[in-house]
Coordinates of C-alpha atoms in Angstrom, one line a residue:
X1 CA -0.7 1.2 -28.3
X2 CA 2.1 1.9 -25.9
X3 CA 1.7 5.0 -23.7
X4 CA 3.6 8.0 -24.9
X5 CA 6.1 10.0 -22.9
X6 CA 4.3 12.4 -20.5
X7 CA 4.4 16.1 -21.5
X8 CA 5.8 18.7 -19.0
X9 CA 2.1 19.8 -18.4
X10 CA 1.2 16.2 -17.6
X11 CA 4.2 15.8 -15.3
X12 CA 3.1 19.0 -13.5
X13 CA -0.4 17.6 -13.0
X14 CA 0.9 14.4 -11.6
X15 CA 3.2 16.2 -9.2
X16 CA 0.1 17.5 -7.4
X17 CA -2.1 14.4 -7.5
X18 CA -1.8 12.4 -4.3
X19 CA -2.9 9.2 -6.0
X20 CA -0.6 9.3 -9.0
X21 CA 2.4 10.6 -7.0
X22 CA 3.8 9.0 -3.9
X23 CA 5.6 12.2 -3.0
X24 CA 2.5 14.4 -3.5
X25 CA 0.4 12.3 -1.2
X26 CA 2.4 13.5 1.7
X27 CA 1.5 17.2 1.1
X28 CA -1.6 17.5 -1.2
X29 CA -5.2 16.6 -0.3
X30 CA -8.0 15.2 -2.3
X31 CA -11.8 15.5 -1.9
X32 CA -14.3 12.9 -3.1
X33 CA -17.8 14.2 -3.8
X34 CA -20.7 11.7 -3.2
X35 CA -23.2 12.6 -5.8
X36 CA -23.6 9.3 -7.7
X37 CA -25.6 6.7 -5.8
X38 CA -26.8 4.4 -8.6
X39 CA -24.7 1.6 -10.1
X40 CA -25.0 -0.4 -13.3
X41 CA -23.1 -3.6 -12.3
X42 CA -23.0 -6.0 -9.4
X43 CA -19.7 -7.2 -7.9
X44 CA -19.5 -10.2 -5.6
X45 CA -17.5 -8.3 -3.0
X46 CA -20.0 -5.4 -2.8
X47 CA -23.3 -4.9 -1.0
X48 CA -24.6 -1.4 -1.6
X49 CA -27.4 -2.0 0.9
X50 CA -24.9 -2.0 3.8
X51 CA -23.2 1.3 4.7
X52 CA -21.6 2.3 8.0
X53 CA -20.2 5.7 8.8
X54 CA -17.4 4.0 10.8
X55 CA -16.2 2.0 7.8
X56 CA -13.4 3.1 5.5
X57 CA -13.8 1.4 2.1
X58 CA -14.9 2.4 -1.4
X59 CA -18.6 2.8 -1.8
X60 CA -19.3 4.0 1.7
X61 CA -20.6 7.5 2.4
X62 CA -22.3 9.4 5.2
X63 CA -24.7 11.2 2.9
X64 CA -25.3 11.7 -0.8
X65 CA -25.2 15.3 -2.1
X66 CA -27.0 17.1 -4.9
X67 CA -24.8 19.0 -7.4
X68 CA -25.9 22.2 -5.7
X69 CA -24.8 20.9 -2.3
X70 CA -21.6 19.6 -3.7
X71 CA -20.7 23.0 -5.2
X72 CA -21.2 24.6 -1.8
X73 CA -19.2 22.0 0.0
X74 CA -16.3 22.0 -2.5
X75 CA -16.1 25.8 -2.2
X76 CA -16.2 25.6 1.6
X77 CA -13.5 23.0 1.7
X78 CA -11.3 24.7 -0.8
X79 CA -11.6 28.0 1.2
X80 CA -10.2 26.2 4.3
X81 CA -8.0 23.4 3.0
X82 CA -5.4 25.2 1.0
X83 CA -3.6 22.0 0.0
X84 CA -6.7 20.6 -1.8
X85 CA -5.5 19.8 -5.3
X86 CA -7.9 17.2 -6.6
X87 CA -11.6 16.9 -6.5
X88 CA -13.0 13.5 -7.7
X89 CA -16.3 11.6 -8.0
X90 CA -16.1 8.0 -7.2
X91 CA -19.5 7.0 -6.0
X92 CA -21.0 5.7 -3.9
X93 CA -22.3 3.9 -7.0
X94 CA -20.7 4.5 -10.4
X95 CA -20.4 8.2 -11.6
X96 CA -21.3 7.3 -15.2
X97 CA -24.5 5.5 -14.1
X98 CA -25.4 9.0 -12.8
X99 CA -24.1 11.1 -15.7
X100 CA -26.3 14.1 -15.2
X101 CA -25.4 14.6 -11.5
X102 CA -21.7 13.8 -12.2
X103 CA -21.1 16.2 -15.0
X104 CA -23.2 18.9 -13.5
X105 CA -21.1 18.7 -10.4
X106 CA -17.8 18.8 -12.3
X107 CA -19.0 21.8 -14.3
X108 CA -19.8 23.7 -11.1
X109 CA -16.4 22.8 -9.5
X110 CA -14.6 23.8 -12.7
X111 CA -16.3 27.2 -12.6
X112 CA -15.9 28.0 -9.0
X113 CA -12.6 26.3 -8.0
X114 CA -10.7 26.2 -11.3
X115 CA -7.3 25.4 -9.7
X116 CA -8.2 21.9 -8.7
X117 CA -7.7 18.8 -10.9
X118 CA -10.8 16.9 -11.7
X119 CA -10.8 13.1 -11.3
X120 CA -13.4 10.5 -12.3
X121 CA -13.5 6.9 -11.1
X122 CA -15.7 4.4 -13.0
X123 CA -16.3 0.7 -13.7
X124 CA -16.1 1.6 -17.4
X125 CA -19.3 0.1 -18.6
X126 CA -20.5 3.3 -20.3
X127 CA -17.2 5.2 -20.4
X128 CA -16.9 5.2 -24.2
X129 CA -20.2 7.2 -24.4
X130 CA -18.9 10.0 -22.2
X131 CA -15.4 10.6 -23.6
X132 CA -16.4 13.9 -25.3
X133 CA -17.9 15.3 -22.0
X134 CA -14.8 14.3 -20.1
X135 CA -12.6 16.1 -22.6
X136 CA -14.9 19.2 -22.7
X137 CA -14.9 19.6 -18.9
X138 CA -11.1 19.2 -18.7
X139 CA -11.2 16.0 -16.6
X140 CA -7.6 15.0 -16.9
X141 CA -7.6 11.9 -14.6
X142 CA -9.8 8.9 -15.0
X143 CA -9.6 5.7 -12.9
X144 CA -11.1 2.5 -14.3
X145 CA -11.6 -0.6 -12.1
X146 CA -10.6 -3.6 -14.3
X147 CA -10.4 -6.8 -12.4
X148 CA -10.1 -9.2 -15.4
X149 CA -9.7 -9.2 -19.2
X150 CA -10.8 -12.9 -19.5
X151 CA -14.6 -13.2 -19.4
X152 CA -14.3 -16.6 -17.7
X153 CA -12.4 -15.0 -14.8
X154 CA -14.8 -12.0 -14.8
X155 CA -17.8 -14.2 -14.5
X156 CA -16.6 -15.1 -11.0
X157 CA -16.6 -11.5 -10.1
X158 CA -19.6 -9.9 -11.7
X159 CA -23.0 -11.7 -11.5
X160 CA -24.7 -9.1 -13.7
X161 CA -24.4 -5.8 -15.5
X162 CA -27.3 -3.6 -16.6
X163 CA -27.2 -1.4 -19.7
X164 CA -29.8 0.4 -21.8
X165 CA -32.7 -1.6 -20.2
X166 CA -31.0 -5.0 -20.6
X167 CA -29.7 -7.1 -17.8
X168 CA -26.7 -9.4 -18.8
X169 CA -25.6 -12.2 -16.5
X170 CA -22.6 -14.6 -16.1
X171 CA -20.0 -14.8 -18.8
X172 CA -22.0 -12.6 -21.2
X173 CA -22.1 -9.8 -18.5
X174 CA -18.3 -10.1 -17.9
X175 CA -17.5 -10.1 -21.7
X176 CA -19.6 -7.0 -22.3
X177 CA -18.1 -5.1 -19.3
X178 CA -14.5 -6.0 -20.2
X179 CA -14.9 -5.0 -23.8
X180 CA -16.3 -1.6 -22.8
X181 CA -13.5 -1.1 -20.2
X182 CA -10.7 -1.7 -22.7
X183 CA -12.4 0.4 -25.3
X184 CA -12.8 3.3 -22.9
X185 CA -9.3 3.1 -21.7
X186 CA -7.8 3.1 -25.2
X187 CA -10.0 6.1 -26.3
X188 CA -8.9 8.2 -23.3
X189 CA -5.2 7.3 -23.6
X190 CA -5.3 8.3 -27.3
X191 CA -6.6 11.7 -26.3
X192 CA -3.9 12.2 -23.7
X193 CA -6.1 11.6 -20.6
X194 CA -4.1 10.1 -17.7
X195 CA -5.7 6.8 -16.9
X196 CA -5.1 4.8 -13.7
X197 CA -6.4 1.2 -13.6
X198 CA -7.5 -0.2 -10.3
X199 CA -7.6 -3.9 -9.8
X200 CA -8.8 -5.8 -6.7
X201 CA -6.7 -8.9 -5.9
X202 CA -9.1 -11.7 -5.2
X203 CA -7.4 -14.9 -4.1
X204 CA -8.6 -18.0 -6.0
X205 CA -10.4 -15.8 -8.6
X206 CA -8.1 -13.3 -10.3
X207 CA -4.8 -13.3 -8.4
X208 CA -3.1 -15.5 -11.1
X209 CA -4.7 -13.4 -13.8
X210 CA -3.7 -9.9 -12.8
X211 CA -0.2 -9.9 -14.5
X212 CA -2.1 -10.4 -17.8
X213 CA -4.4 -7.5 -16.9
X214 CA -1.5 -5.3 -16.1
X215 CA 0.3 -6.1 -19.4
X216 CA -2.9 -5.4 -21.5
X217 CA -3.8 -2.1 -19.8
X218 CA -0.2 -0.9 -20.2
X219 CA -0.4 -1.7 -23.9
X220 CA -3.5 0.3 -24.2
X221 CA -2.0 3.4 -22.6
X222 CA -2.6 3.2 -18.8
X223 CA -0.3 5.4 -16.8
X224 CA -0.5 3.6 -13.5
X225 CA -1.8 0.3 -12.1
X226 CA -3.1 0.1 -8.6
X227 CA -3.7 -3.4 -7.2
X228 CA -5.5 -3.4 -3.8
X229 CA -6.5 -6.2 -1.5
X230 CA -10.0 -7.6 -1.5
X231 CA -12.3 -5.9 1.1
X232 CA -15.5 -7.9 1.6
X233 CA -18.6 -5.9 2.3
X234 CA -20.9 -7.4 5.0
X235 CA -23.7 -9.3 3.3
X236 CA -21.9 -9.6 0.0
X237 CA -21.7 -12.9 -2.0
X238 CA -18.0 -13.2 -1.2
X239 CA -18.8 -13.0 2.5
X240 CA -21.4 -15.7 2.2
X241 CA -18.8 -17.8 0.2
X242 CA -16.3 -17.4 3.0
X243 CA -13.7 -15.9 0.6
X244 CA -10.7 -14.3 2.3
X245 CA -8.5 -11.3 1.5
X246 CA -4.9 -11.9 0.3
X247 CA -2.1 -12.0 2.8
X248 CA 0.1 -8.8 2.7
X249 CA 3.1 -10.7 1.4
X250 CA 1.0 -12.1 -1.5
X251 CA -0.1 -8.6 -2.5
X252 CA 3.5 -7.3 -2.2
X253 CA 4.9 -10.1 -4.3
X254 CA 2.3 -9.4 -7.0
X255 CA 3.0 -5.7 -7.0
X256 CA 6.7 -6.5 -7.3
X257 CA 6.0 -8.7 -10.3
X258 CA 4.0 -6.1 -12.1
X259 CA 6.6 -3.5 -11.5
X260 CA 9.3 -5.7 -13.0
X261 CA 7.2 -6.0 -16.1
X262 CA 7.5 -2.2 -16.6
X263 CA 4.2 -0.9 -15.3
X264 CA 4.3 1.9 -12.8
X265 CA 2.6 0.5 -9.7
X266 CA 0.8 2.5 -7.0
X267 CA 1.7 1.3 -3.5
X268 CA 0.2 4.0 -1.2
X269 CA -3.5 3.6 -1.9
X270 CA -5.8 3.7 1.1
X271 CA -9.0 2.4 -0.6
X272 CA -10.8 5.6 0.4
X273 CA -14.4 6.2 1.1
X274 CA -16.5 7.9 -1.6
X275 CA -16.7 11.0 0.6
X276 CA -13.1 11.2 1.9
X277 CA -11.5 14.6 2.4
X278 CA -7.9 15.4 3.3
X279 CA -4.5 13.8 2.9
X280 CA -4.4 10.1 1.9
X281 CA -4.6 8.2 5.2
X282 CA -6.8 10.9 6.6
X283 CA -10.6 11.3 6.4
X284 CA -11.6 14.7 7.5
X285 CA -15.2 14.7 6.0
X286 CA -16.6 15.1 9.5
X287 CA -14.5 18.3 9.9
X288 CA -16.4 19.9 7.0
X289 CA -20.2 19.4 7.6
X290 CA -22.3 20.9 4.9
X291 CA -24.5 22.7 7.4
X292 CA -21.5 24.5 8.8
X293 CA -20.6 26.0 5.4
X294 CA -21.5 29.5 4.4
X295 CA -24.3 29.6 1.8
X296 CA -21.8 30.9 -0.7
X297 CA -18.2 30.3 0.5
X298 CA -15.5 32.6 -0.9
X299 CA -12.5 30.9 -2.4
X300 CA -9.3 33.0 -2.4
X301 CA -7.5 31.6 -5.5
X302 CA -4.5 33.9 -5.0
X303 CA -3.9 32.6 -1.5
X304 CA -4.3 29.0 -2.6
X305 CA -1.8 29.5 -5.4
X306 CA 0.7 31.1 -3.0
X307 CA 0.3 28.2 -0.5
X308 CA 0.6 25.5 -3.1
X309 CA 3.7 27.2 -4.6
X310 CA 5.4 26.8 -1.3
X311 CA 4.4 23.1 -1.2
X312 CA 5.9 22.7 -4.7
X313 CA 9.2 24.1 -3.5
X314 CA 9.3 21.6 -0.7
X315 CA 8.4 18.7 -3.0
X316 CA 11.2 19.7 -5.5
X317 CA 13.7 19.9 -2.6
X318 CA 12.6 16.5 -1.3
X319 CA 12.9 14.9 -4.8
X320 CA 16.3 16.5 -5.4
X321 CA 17.6 15.4 -2.0
X322 CA 16.4 11.8 -2.6
X323 CA 18.1 11.7 -6.0
X324 CA 21.3 13.1 -4.5
X325 CA 21.3 10.3 -1.9
X326 CA 20.7 7.7 -4.5
X327 CA 23.6 9.1 -6.6
X328 CA 25.8 9.0 -3.6
X329 CA 25.3 5.4 -2.6
X330 CA 28.4 3.3 -3.2
X331 CA 26.9 -0.1 -2.7
X332 CA 23.7 -1.8 -1.9
X333 CA 23.3 -2.5 1.8
X334 CA 21.0 -5.1 3.4
X335 CA 17.5 -3.8 3.6
X336 CA 15.4 -3.5 6.8
X337 CA 11.6 -3.6 6.9
X338 CA 9.6 -1.4 9.3
X339 CA 5.9 -0.8 10.0
X340 CA 4.7 2.8 10.8
X341 CA 1.5 3.8 12.6
X342 CA 0.4 7.2 11.2
X343 CA -2.7 9.4 11.0
X344 CA -1.2 11.1 7.9
X345 CA 0.9 14.1 7.3
X346 CA 4.1 12.0 6.7
X347 CA 4.5 11.7 10.5
X348 CA 4.7 8.9 13.1
X349 CA 1.8 10.2 15.0
X350 CA -0.6 7.3 15.9
X351 CA -0.9 5.1 19.0
X352 CA -0.5 1.4 18.2
X353 CA -3.9 0.5 19.7
X354 CA -5.7 3.0 17.5
X355 CA -4.1 2.1 14.2
X356 CA -6.3 0.5 11.5
X357 CA -3.5 0.3 9.0
X358 CA 0.3 0.4 8.9
X359 CA 2.6 1.9 6.3
X360 CA 5.4 -0.6 5.4
X361 CA 8.8 0.7 4.5
X362 CA 12.1 -0.8 3.4
X363 CA 15.4 1.0 4.1
X364 CA 19.1 0.4 3.6
X365 CA 20.0 2.9 6.2
X366 CA 20.2 5.7 3.7
X367 CA 17.1 5.6 1.4
X368 CA 13.6 4.9 2.6
X369 CA 11.1 3.2 0.2
X370 CA 7.4 2.8 0.7
X371 CA 6.5 -0.9 0.2
X372 CA 2.7 -0.7 0.8
X373 CA -0.2 -0.3 3.1
X374 CA -1.5 -3.1 5.4
X375 CA -5.0 -2.9 6.8
X376 CA -5.7 -4.3 10.3
X377 CA -8.4 -4.4 12.9
X378 CA -7.7 -1.8 15.6
X379 CA -6.3 -3.4 18.8
X380 CA -8.2 -0.9 20.9
X381 CA -11.6 0.6 20.0
X382 CA -11.4 3.5 22.4
X383 CA -13.7 2.3 25.1
X384 CA -12.6 2.5 28.7
X385 CA -12.0 -1.2 29.1
X386 CA -11.4 -1.8 25.4
X387 CA -13.5 -5.0 25.3
X388 CA -13.2 -7.6 22.6
X389 CA -11.0 -10.5 21.8
X390 CA -7.8 -8.5 22.0
X391 CA -5.6 -11.6 22.1
X392 CA -6.9 -12.8 18.7
X393 CA -6.7 -9.3 17.3
X394 CA -3.1 -8.9 18.4
X395 CA -2.1 -12.3 17.0
X396 CA -3.6 -11.3 13.7
X397 CA -1.6 -8.0 13.7
X398 CA 1.6 -9.9 14.6
X399 CA 1.0 -12.3 11.7
X400 CA 0.4 -9.3 9.3
X401 CA 3.7 -7.7 10.5
X402 CA 5.7 -11.0 10.5
X403 CA 8.2 -9.8 7.9
X404 CA 8.9 -6.5 9.8
X405 CA 11.6 -6.1 12.4
X406 CA 10.6 -2.7 13.8
X407 CA 7.2 -1.1 14.5
X408 CA 7.2 2.7 15.0
X409 CA 4.2 4.3 16.8
X410 CA 3.5 7.3 19.1
X411 CA 2.6 5.0 22.0
X412 CA 1.9 1.4 22.9
X413 CA 0.8 -0.5 25.9
X414 CA 2.9 -3.0 27.8
X415 CA 1.0 -6.1 26.9
X416 CA 1.2 -5.6 23.1
X417 CA 4.8 -4.4 23.4
X418 CA 5.8 -7.6 25.2
X419 CA 3.9 -9.8 22.6
X420 CA 5.5 -8.0 19.6
X421 CA 8.9 -8.3 21.2
X422 CA 8.4 -12.0 21.8
X423 CA 7.4 -12.4 18.1
X424 CA 10.6 -10.7 17.0
X425 CA 9.1 -7.3 16.1
X426 CA 10.7 -4.4 18.1
X427 CA 8.2 -1.7 19.0
X428 CA 9.7 1.8 19.3
X429 CA 7.9 4.9 20.4
X430 CA 8.8 7.8 18.1
X431 CA 7.1 11.0 16.9
X432 CA 7.8 13.2 14.0
X433 CA 8.9 12.8 10.3
X434 CA 8.6 9.2 9.1
X435 CA 11.9 9.1 7.2
X436 CA 13.9 10.6 10.0
X437 CA 12.3 8.3 12.5
X438 CA 13.0 5.2 10.4
X439 CA 16.7 6.1 9.8
X440 CA 17.1 6.9 13.5
X441 CA 15.5 3.6 14.5
X442 CA 17.7 1.6 12.2
X443 CA 20.8 3.2 13.7
X444 CA 19.4 2.5 17.2
X445 CA 18.7 -1.1 16.4
X446 CA 22.2 -1.5 14.8
X447 CA 23.8 0.0 17.8
X448 CA 22.3 -2.8 19.9
X449 CA 23.6 -5.5 17.7
X450 CA 20.9 -6.0 15.0
X451 CA 22.9 -4.7 12.0
X452 CA 20.7 -6.5 9.5
X453 CA 17.3 -6.3 11.0
X454 CA 15.4 -7.5 7.9
X455 CA 13.3 -10.6 8.3
X456 CA 11.7 -10.5 4.9

């Protein structure tokens, strides 16, 4: 089936969901609740025995909560974080391998913080069994991770799956998982549930296959396709195999291809932890420790509604202004590509040395378009002498930014500034709104003779 046109109610939901809407992610926050530790499949890029609180990747948490603790924490966060619009469960295992804890938690959130959207992320193995519960609880957003639709490809990703007391391995495991994923997707789409499909781009395994995945999930009714680069957990099979993540340009080219085929492609994903709190690009979980919460936090729904209505006005104004600019463009100008160091909030507000990712933008001098997110190893780890092989780290960063002409950050040391300049990347220290800083920087660069600063 082809996805039907979204209703006004669905469009309203998407406008406040930071994962489904690129505009919303600048203003609205999400909260992931870690209540689901068990998992029923094994992926070659994952090692659930290894967790580190300093890591930022799916499947990592600082602690697992009970449904009762989760209720307390969600109420405490909602009472303080007025822009919280989505509460999701994404792990650290698979939510539907922990159905009692997952649905108990969702029921508590629905009762006590009814103004947030509920969001579920799953590998899809047992999804078809829980569709009625999803509908009954009003869970309107479901993400399914689908890395392959061909069992021969899937066999290189999933060594085993476990269902109803039976362990399946190899191609048989992949075939079972894929059939369940596609069945669950179709069932949800037919019921009007908004489904996002996540796929991990794994060079040499499924990179050539993902266009077929995108085409199939679109046919079955998926609303959005999010293709993210491989992150290899320490001790995982892929680490032992020496497998590498895709280069940023490879990921960008694939996303462009999927977009040309008609699928809406997510480009602003941060591959969040399973206990992340705040705007995308932020993780404020440590700002909201459970022990600091009141025993029964009071959520002022009226104050939250008023705060979020002001955000909605800003969003509509932003979208209208963007459309007016697009309508006023007389001709397509050469595009420039820039990298931005940010801690979130739609601001240039991070020092180059502290960045662990860059947002990549294209601009023609009038409109600014987000291209994607590129993860890096931080140049400086915050110690006094900043020990480590900084030369190798810097060269890797320069390689990752090779198609960018300008880098915007809130500060940068003389050594990395000189190296970036030598490599043809102009570092500029700016602060404030990302769009304004980008347009100002393009004009600045043009003034000094680099009218077309695009290298990619």
